[in-house]
PDB file of C-alpha atoms in Angstrom:
ATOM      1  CA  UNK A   1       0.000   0.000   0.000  1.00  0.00           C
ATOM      2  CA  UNK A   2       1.485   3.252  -0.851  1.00  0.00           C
ATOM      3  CA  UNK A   3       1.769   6.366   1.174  1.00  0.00           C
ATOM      4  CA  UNK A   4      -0.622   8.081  -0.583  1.00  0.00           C
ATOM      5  CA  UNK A   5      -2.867   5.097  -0.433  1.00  0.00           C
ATOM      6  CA  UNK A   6      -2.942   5.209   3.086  1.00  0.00           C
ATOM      7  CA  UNK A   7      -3.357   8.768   3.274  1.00  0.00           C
ATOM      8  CA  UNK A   8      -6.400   8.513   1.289  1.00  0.00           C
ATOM      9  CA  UNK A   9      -8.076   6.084   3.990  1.00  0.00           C
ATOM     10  CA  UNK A  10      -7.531   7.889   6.741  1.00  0.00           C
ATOM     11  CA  UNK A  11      -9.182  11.111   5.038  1.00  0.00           C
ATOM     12  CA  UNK A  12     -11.994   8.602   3.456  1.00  0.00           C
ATOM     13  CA  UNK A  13     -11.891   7.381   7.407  1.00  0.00           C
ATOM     14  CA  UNK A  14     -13.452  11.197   8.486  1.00  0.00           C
ATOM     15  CA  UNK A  15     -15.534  11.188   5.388  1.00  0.00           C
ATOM     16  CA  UNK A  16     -17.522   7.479   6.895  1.00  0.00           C
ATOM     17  CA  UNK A  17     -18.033   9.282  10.522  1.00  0.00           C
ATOM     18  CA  UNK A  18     -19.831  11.974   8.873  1.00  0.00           C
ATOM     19  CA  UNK A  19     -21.776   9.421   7.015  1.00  0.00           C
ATOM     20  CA  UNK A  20     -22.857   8.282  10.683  1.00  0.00           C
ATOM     21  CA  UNK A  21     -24.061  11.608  11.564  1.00  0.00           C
ATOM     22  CA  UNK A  22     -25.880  11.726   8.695  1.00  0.00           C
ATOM     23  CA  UNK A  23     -27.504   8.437   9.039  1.00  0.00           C
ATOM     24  CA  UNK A  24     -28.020   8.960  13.206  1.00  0.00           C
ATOM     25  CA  UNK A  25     -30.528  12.113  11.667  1.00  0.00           C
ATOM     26  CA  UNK A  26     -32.287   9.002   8.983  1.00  0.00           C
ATOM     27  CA  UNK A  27     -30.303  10.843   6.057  1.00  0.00           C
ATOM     28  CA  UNK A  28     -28.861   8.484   3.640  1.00  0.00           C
ATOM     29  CA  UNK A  29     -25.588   8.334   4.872  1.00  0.00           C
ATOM     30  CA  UNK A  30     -22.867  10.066   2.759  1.00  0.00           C
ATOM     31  CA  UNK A  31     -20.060  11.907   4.315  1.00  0.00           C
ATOM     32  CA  UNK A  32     -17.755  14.361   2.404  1.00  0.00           C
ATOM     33  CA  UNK A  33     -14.554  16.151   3.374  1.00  0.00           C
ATOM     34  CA  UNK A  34     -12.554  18.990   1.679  1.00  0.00           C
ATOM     35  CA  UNK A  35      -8.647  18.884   2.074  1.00  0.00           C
ATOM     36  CA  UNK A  36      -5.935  21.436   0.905  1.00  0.00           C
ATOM     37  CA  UNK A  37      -2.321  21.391   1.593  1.00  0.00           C
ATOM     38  CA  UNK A  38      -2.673  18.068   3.592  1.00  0.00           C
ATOM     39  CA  UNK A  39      -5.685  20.400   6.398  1.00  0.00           C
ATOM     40  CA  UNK A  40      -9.308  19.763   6.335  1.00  0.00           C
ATOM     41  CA  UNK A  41     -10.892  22.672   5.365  1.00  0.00           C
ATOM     42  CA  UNK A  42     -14.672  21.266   5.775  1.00  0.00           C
ATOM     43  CA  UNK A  43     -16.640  18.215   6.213  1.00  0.00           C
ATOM     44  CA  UNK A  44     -20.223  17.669   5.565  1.00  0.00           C
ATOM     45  CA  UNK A  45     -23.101  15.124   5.259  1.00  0.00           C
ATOM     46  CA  UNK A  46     -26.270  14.327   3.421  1.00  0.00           C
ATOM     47  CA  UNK A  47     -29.007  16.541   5.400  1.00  0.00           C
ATOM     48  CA  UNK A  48     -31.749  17.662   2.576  1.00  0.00           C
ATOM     49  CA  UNK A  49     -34.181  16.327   5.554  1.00  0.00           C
ATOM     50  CA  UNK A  50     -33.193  18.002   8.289  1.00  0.00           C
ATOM     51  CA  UNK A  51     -32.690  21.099   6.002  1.00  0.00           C
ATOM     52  CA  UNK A  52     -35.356  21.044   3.545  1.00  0.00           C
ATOM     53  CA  UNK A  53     -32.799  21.905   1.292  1.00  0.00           C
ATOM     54  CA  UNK A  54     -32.928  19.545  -1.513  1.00  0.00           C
ATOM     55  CA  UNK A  55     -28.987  20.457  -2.335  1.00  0.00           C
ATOM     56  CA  UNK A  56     -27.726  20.200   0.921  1.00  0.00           C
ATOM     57  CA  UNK A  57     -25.621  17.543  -0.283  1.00  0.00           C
ATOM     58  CA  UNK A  58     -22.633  15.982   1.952  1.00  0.00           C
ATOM     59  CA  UNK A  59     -20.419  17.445  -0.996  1.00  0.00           C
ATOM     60  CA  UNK A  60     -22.140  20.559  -1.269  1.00  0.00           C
ATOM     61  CA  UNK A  61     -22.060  21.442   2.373  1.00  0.00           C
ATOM     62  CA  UNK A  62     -18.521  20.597   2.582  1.00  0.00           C
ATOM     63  CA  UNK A  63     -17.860  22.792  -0.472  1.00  0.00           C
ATOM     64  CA  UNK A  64     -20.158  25.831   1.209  1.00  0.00           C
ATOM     65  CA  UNK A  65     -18.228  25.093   4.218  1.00  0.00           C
ATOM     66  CA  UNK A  66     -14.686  25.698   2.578  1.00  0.00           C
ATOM     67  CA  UNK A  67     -15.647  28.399   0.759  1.00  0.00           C
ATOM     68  CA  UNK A  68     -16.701  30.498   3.410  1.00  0.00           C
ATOM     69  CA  UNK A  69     -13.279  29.756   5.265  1.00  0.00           C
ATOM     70  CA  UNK A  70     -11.519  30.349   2.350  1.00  0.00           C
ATOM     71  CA  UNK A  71     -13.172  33.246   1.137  1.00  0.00           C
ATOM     72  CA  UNK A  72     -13.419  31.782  -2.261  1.00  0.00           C
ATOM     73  CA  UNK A  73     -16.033  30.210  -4.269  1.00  0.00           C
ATOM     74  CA  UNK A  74     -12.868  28.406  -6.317  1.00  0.00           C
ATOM     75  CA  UNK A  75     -10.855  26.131  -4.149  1.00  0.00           C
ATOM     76  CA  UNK A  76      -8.077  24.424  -6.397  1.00  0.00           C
ATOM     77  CA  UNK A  77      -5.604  22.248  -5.087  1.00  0.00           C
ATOM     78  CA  UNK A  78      -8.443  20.931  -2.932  1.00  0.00           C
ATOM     79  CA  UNK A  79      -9.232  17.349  -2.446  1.00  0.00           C
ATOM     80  CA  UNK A  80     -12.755  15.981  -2.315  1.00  0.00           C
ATOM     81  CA  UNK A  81     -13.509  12.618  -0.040  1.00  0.00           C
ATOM     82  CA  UNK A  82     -16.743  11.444  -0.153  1.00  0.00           C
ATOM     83  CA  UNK A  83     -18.396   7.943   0.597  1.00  0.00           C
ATOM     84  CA  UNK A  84     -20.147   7.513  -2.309  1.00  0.00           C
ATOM     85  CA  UNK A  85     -19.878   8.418  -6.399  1.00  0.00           C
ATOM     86  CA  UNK A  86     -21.245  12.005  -6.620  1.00  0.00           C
ATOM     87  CA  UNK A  87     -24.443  13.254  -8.168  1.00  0.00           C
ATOM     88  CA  UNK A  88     -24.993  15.632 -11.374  1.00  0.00           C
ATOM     89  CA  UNK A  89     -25.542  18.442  -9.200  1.00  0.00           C
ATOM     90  CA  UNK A  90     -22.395  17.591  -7.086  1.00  0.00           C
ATOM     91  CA  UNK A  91     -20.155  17.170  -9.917  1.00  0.00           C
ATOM     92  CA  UNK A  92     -21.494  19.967 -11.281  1.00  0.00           C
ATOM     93  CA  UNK A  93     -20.462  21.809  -7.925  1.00  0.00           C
ATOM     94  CA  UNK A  94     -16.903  20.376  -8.072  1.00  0.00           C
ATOM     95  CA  UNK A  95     -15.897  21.460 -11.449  1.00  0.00           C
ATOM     96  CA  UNK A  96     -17.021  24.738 -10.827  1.00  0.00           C
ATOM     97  CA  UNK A  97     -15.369  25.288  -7.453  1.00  0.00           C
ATOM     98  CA  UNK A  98     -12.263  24.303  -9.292  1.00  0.00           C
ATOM     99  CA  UNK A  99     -11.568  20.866  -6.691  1.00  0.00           C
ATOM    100  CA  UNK A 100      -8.371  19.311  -8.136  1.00  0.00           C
ATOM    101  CA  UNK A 101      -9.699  15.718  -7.093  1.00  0.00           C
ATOM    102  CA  UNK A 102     -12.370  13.462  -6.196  1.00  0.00           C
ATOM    103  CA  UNK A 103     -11.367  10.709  -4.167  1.00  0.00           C
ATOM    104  CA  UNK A 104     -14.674   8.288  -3.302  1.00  0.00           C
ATOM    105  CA  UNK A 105     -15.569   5.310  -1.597  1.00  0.00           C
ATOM    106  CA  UNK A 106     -18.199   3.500  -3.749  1.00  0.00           C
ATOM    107  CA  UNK A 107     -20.072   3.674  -6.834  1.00  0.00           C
ATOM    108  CA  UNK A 108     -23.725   4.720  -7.333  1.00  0.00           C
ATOM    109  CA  UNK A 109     -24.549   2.381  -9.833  1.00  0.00           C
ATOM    110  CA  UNK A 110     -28.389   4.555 -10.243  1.00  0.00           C
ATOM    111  CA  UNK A 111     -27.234   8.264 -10.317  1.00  0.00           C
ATOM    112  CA  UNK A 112     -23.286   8.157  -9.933  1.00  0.00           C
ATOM    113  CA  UNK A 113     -22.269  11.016 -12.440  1.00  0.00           C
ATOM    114  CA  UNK A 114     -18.405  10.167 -12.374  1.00  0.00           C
ATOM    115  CA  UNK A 115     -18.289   6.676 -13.293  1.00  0.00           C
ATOM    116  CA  UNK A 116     -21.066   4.840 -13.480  1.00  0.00           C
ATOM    117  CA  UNK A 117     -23.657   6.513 -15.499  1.00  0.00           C
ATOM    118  CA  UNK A 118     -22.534   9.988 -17.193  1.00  0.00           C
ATOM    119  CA  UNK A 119     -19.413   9.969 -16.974  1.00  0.00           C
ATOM    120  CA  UNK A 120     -19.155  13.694 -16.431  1.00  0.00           C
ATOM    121  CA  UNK A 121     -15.954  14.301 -15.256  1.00  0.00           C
ATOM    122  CA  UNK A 122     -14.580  13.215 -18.779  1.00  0.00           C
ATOM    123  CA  UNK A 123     -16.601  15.705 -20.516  1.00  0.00           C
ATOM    124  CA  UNK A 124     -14.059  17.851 -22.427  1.00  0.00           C
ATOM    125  CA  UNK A 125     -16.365  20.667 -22.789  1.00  0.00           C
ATOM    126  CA  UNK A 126     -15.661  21.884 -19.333  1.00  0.00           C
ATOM    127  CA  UNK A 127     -13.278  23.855 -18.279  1.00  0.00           C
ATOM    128  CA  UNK A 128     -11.405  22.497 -15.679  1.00  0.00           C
ATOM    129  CA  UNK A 129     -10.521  18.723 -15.257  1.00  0.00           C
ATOM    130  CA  UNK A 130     -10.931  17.094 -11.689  1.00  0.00           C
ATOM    131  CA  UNK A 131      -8.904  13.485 -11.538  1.00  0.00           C
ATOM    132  CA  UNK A 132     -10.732  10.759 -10.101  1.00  0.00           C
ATOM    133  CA  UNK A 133      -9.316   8.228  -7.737  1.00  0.00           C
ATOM    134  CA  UNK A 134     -12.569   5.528  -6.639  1.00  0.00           C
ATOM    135  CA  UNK A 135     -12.878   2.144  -4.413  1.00  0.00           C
ATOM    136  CA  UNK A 136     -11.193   3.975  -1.537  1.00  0.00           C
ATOM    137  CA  UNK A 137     -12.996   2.065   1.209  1.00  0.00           C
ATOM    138  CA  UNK A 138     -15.240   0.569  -1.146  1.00  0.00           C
ATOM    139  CA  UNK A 139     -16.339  -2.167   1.298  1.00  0.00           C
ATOM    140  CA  UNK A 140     -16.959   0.256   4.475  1.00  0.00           C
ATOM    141  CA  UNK A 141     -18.670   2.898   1.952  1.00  0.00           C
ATOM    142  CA  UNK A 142     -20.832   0.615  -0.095  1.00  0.00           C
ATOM    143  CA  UNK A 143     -21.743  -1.111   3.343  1.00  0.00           C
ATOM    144  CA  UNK A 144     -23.007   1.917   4.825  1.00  0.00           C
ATOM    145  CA  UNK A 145     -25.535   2.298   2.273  1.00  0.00           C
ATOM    146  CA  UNK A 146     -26.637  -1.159   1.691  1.00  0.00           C
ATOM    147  CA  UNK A 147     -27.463  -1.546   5.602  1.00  0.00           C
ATOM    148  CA  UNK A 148     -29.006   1.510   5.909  1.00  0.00           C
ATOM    149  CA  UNK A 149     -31.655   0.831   2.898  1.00  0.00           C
ATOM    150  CA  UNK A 150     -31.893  -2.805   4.302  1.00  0.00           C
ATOM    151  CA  UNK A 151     -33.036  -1.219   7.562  1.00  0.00           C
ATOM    152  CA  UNK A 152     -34.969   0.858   5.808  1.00  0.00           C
ATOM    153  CA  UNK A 153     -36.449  -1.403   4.075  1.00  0.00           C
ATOM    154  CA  UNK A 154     -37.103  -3.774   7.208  1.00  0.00           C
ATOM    155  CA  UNK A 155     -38.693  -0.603   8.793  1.00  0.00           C
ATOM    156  CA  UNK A 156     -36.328   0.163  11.250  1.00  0.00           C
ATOM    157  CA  UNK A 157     -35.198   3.654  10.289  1.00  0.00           C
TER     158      UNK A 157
END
């Protein structure tokens, strides 16, 4: 396992305890956070519930987070963790905010918009390029979900 490898856990490690916030409020549990220069500049989780704000994102938060402590609506050289394959709308969000990369957990095999269904970080008609490292915890990440819709599911959340 290389350095950086192991760097990317322990960030991805942060990233699954917001997840648990998330899901102790019965939000789908996805955890996100921001890094620059090897600091976390924000974390966030999924909380459109709680906020009846249908973009309140883990990603997004994070990102509204760091840009307020930054004073900057662009935040390159930043580093993205999140649990799960972003959205459209959070992809969207990256690119714009300038995020250098996008390290995630698991795939979204229904609305993933990095790898598994549009593919939009390969799109060459925007303007800025985000590289994409994935499977970073798959297990722990893709866990997370599947228990939480099982429990759903079951009727326990």
């Amino acid at each position: 396992m290389t350095v950086q490898h192991t760097e990317h856990e322990a960030w991805m490690r942060l990233a699954l305890a917001q997840a648990d916030l998330a899901r102790a409020k019965d939000e789908v549990p996805v955890g996100a956070v921001l890094v620059n220069a090897g600091q976390q500049l924000a974390a966030g989780y999924n909380q459109p519930i709680t906020a009846n704000d249908p973009t309140a994102h883990a990603e997004i938060v994070a990102l509204r987070s760091a840009a307020l402590v930054s004073a900057n609506y662009r935040l390159p050289g930043s580093v993205l963790y999140v649990t799960i394959e972003p959205c459209t709308m959070c992809i969207g969000a990256l690119i714009h905010a300038r995020v250098d990369t996008l390290v995630f957990g698991a795939a979204e095999p229904r609305a993933g918009a990095v790898v598994s269904q549009l593919s939009l970080a390969d799109k060459d008609f925007f303007n800025h390029r985000i590289q994409i490292v994935s499977g970073v915890l798959e297990t722990e990440c893709a866990g997370l979900m599947k228990d939480f819709f099982a429990a759903r599911r079951r009727g326990k959340t």
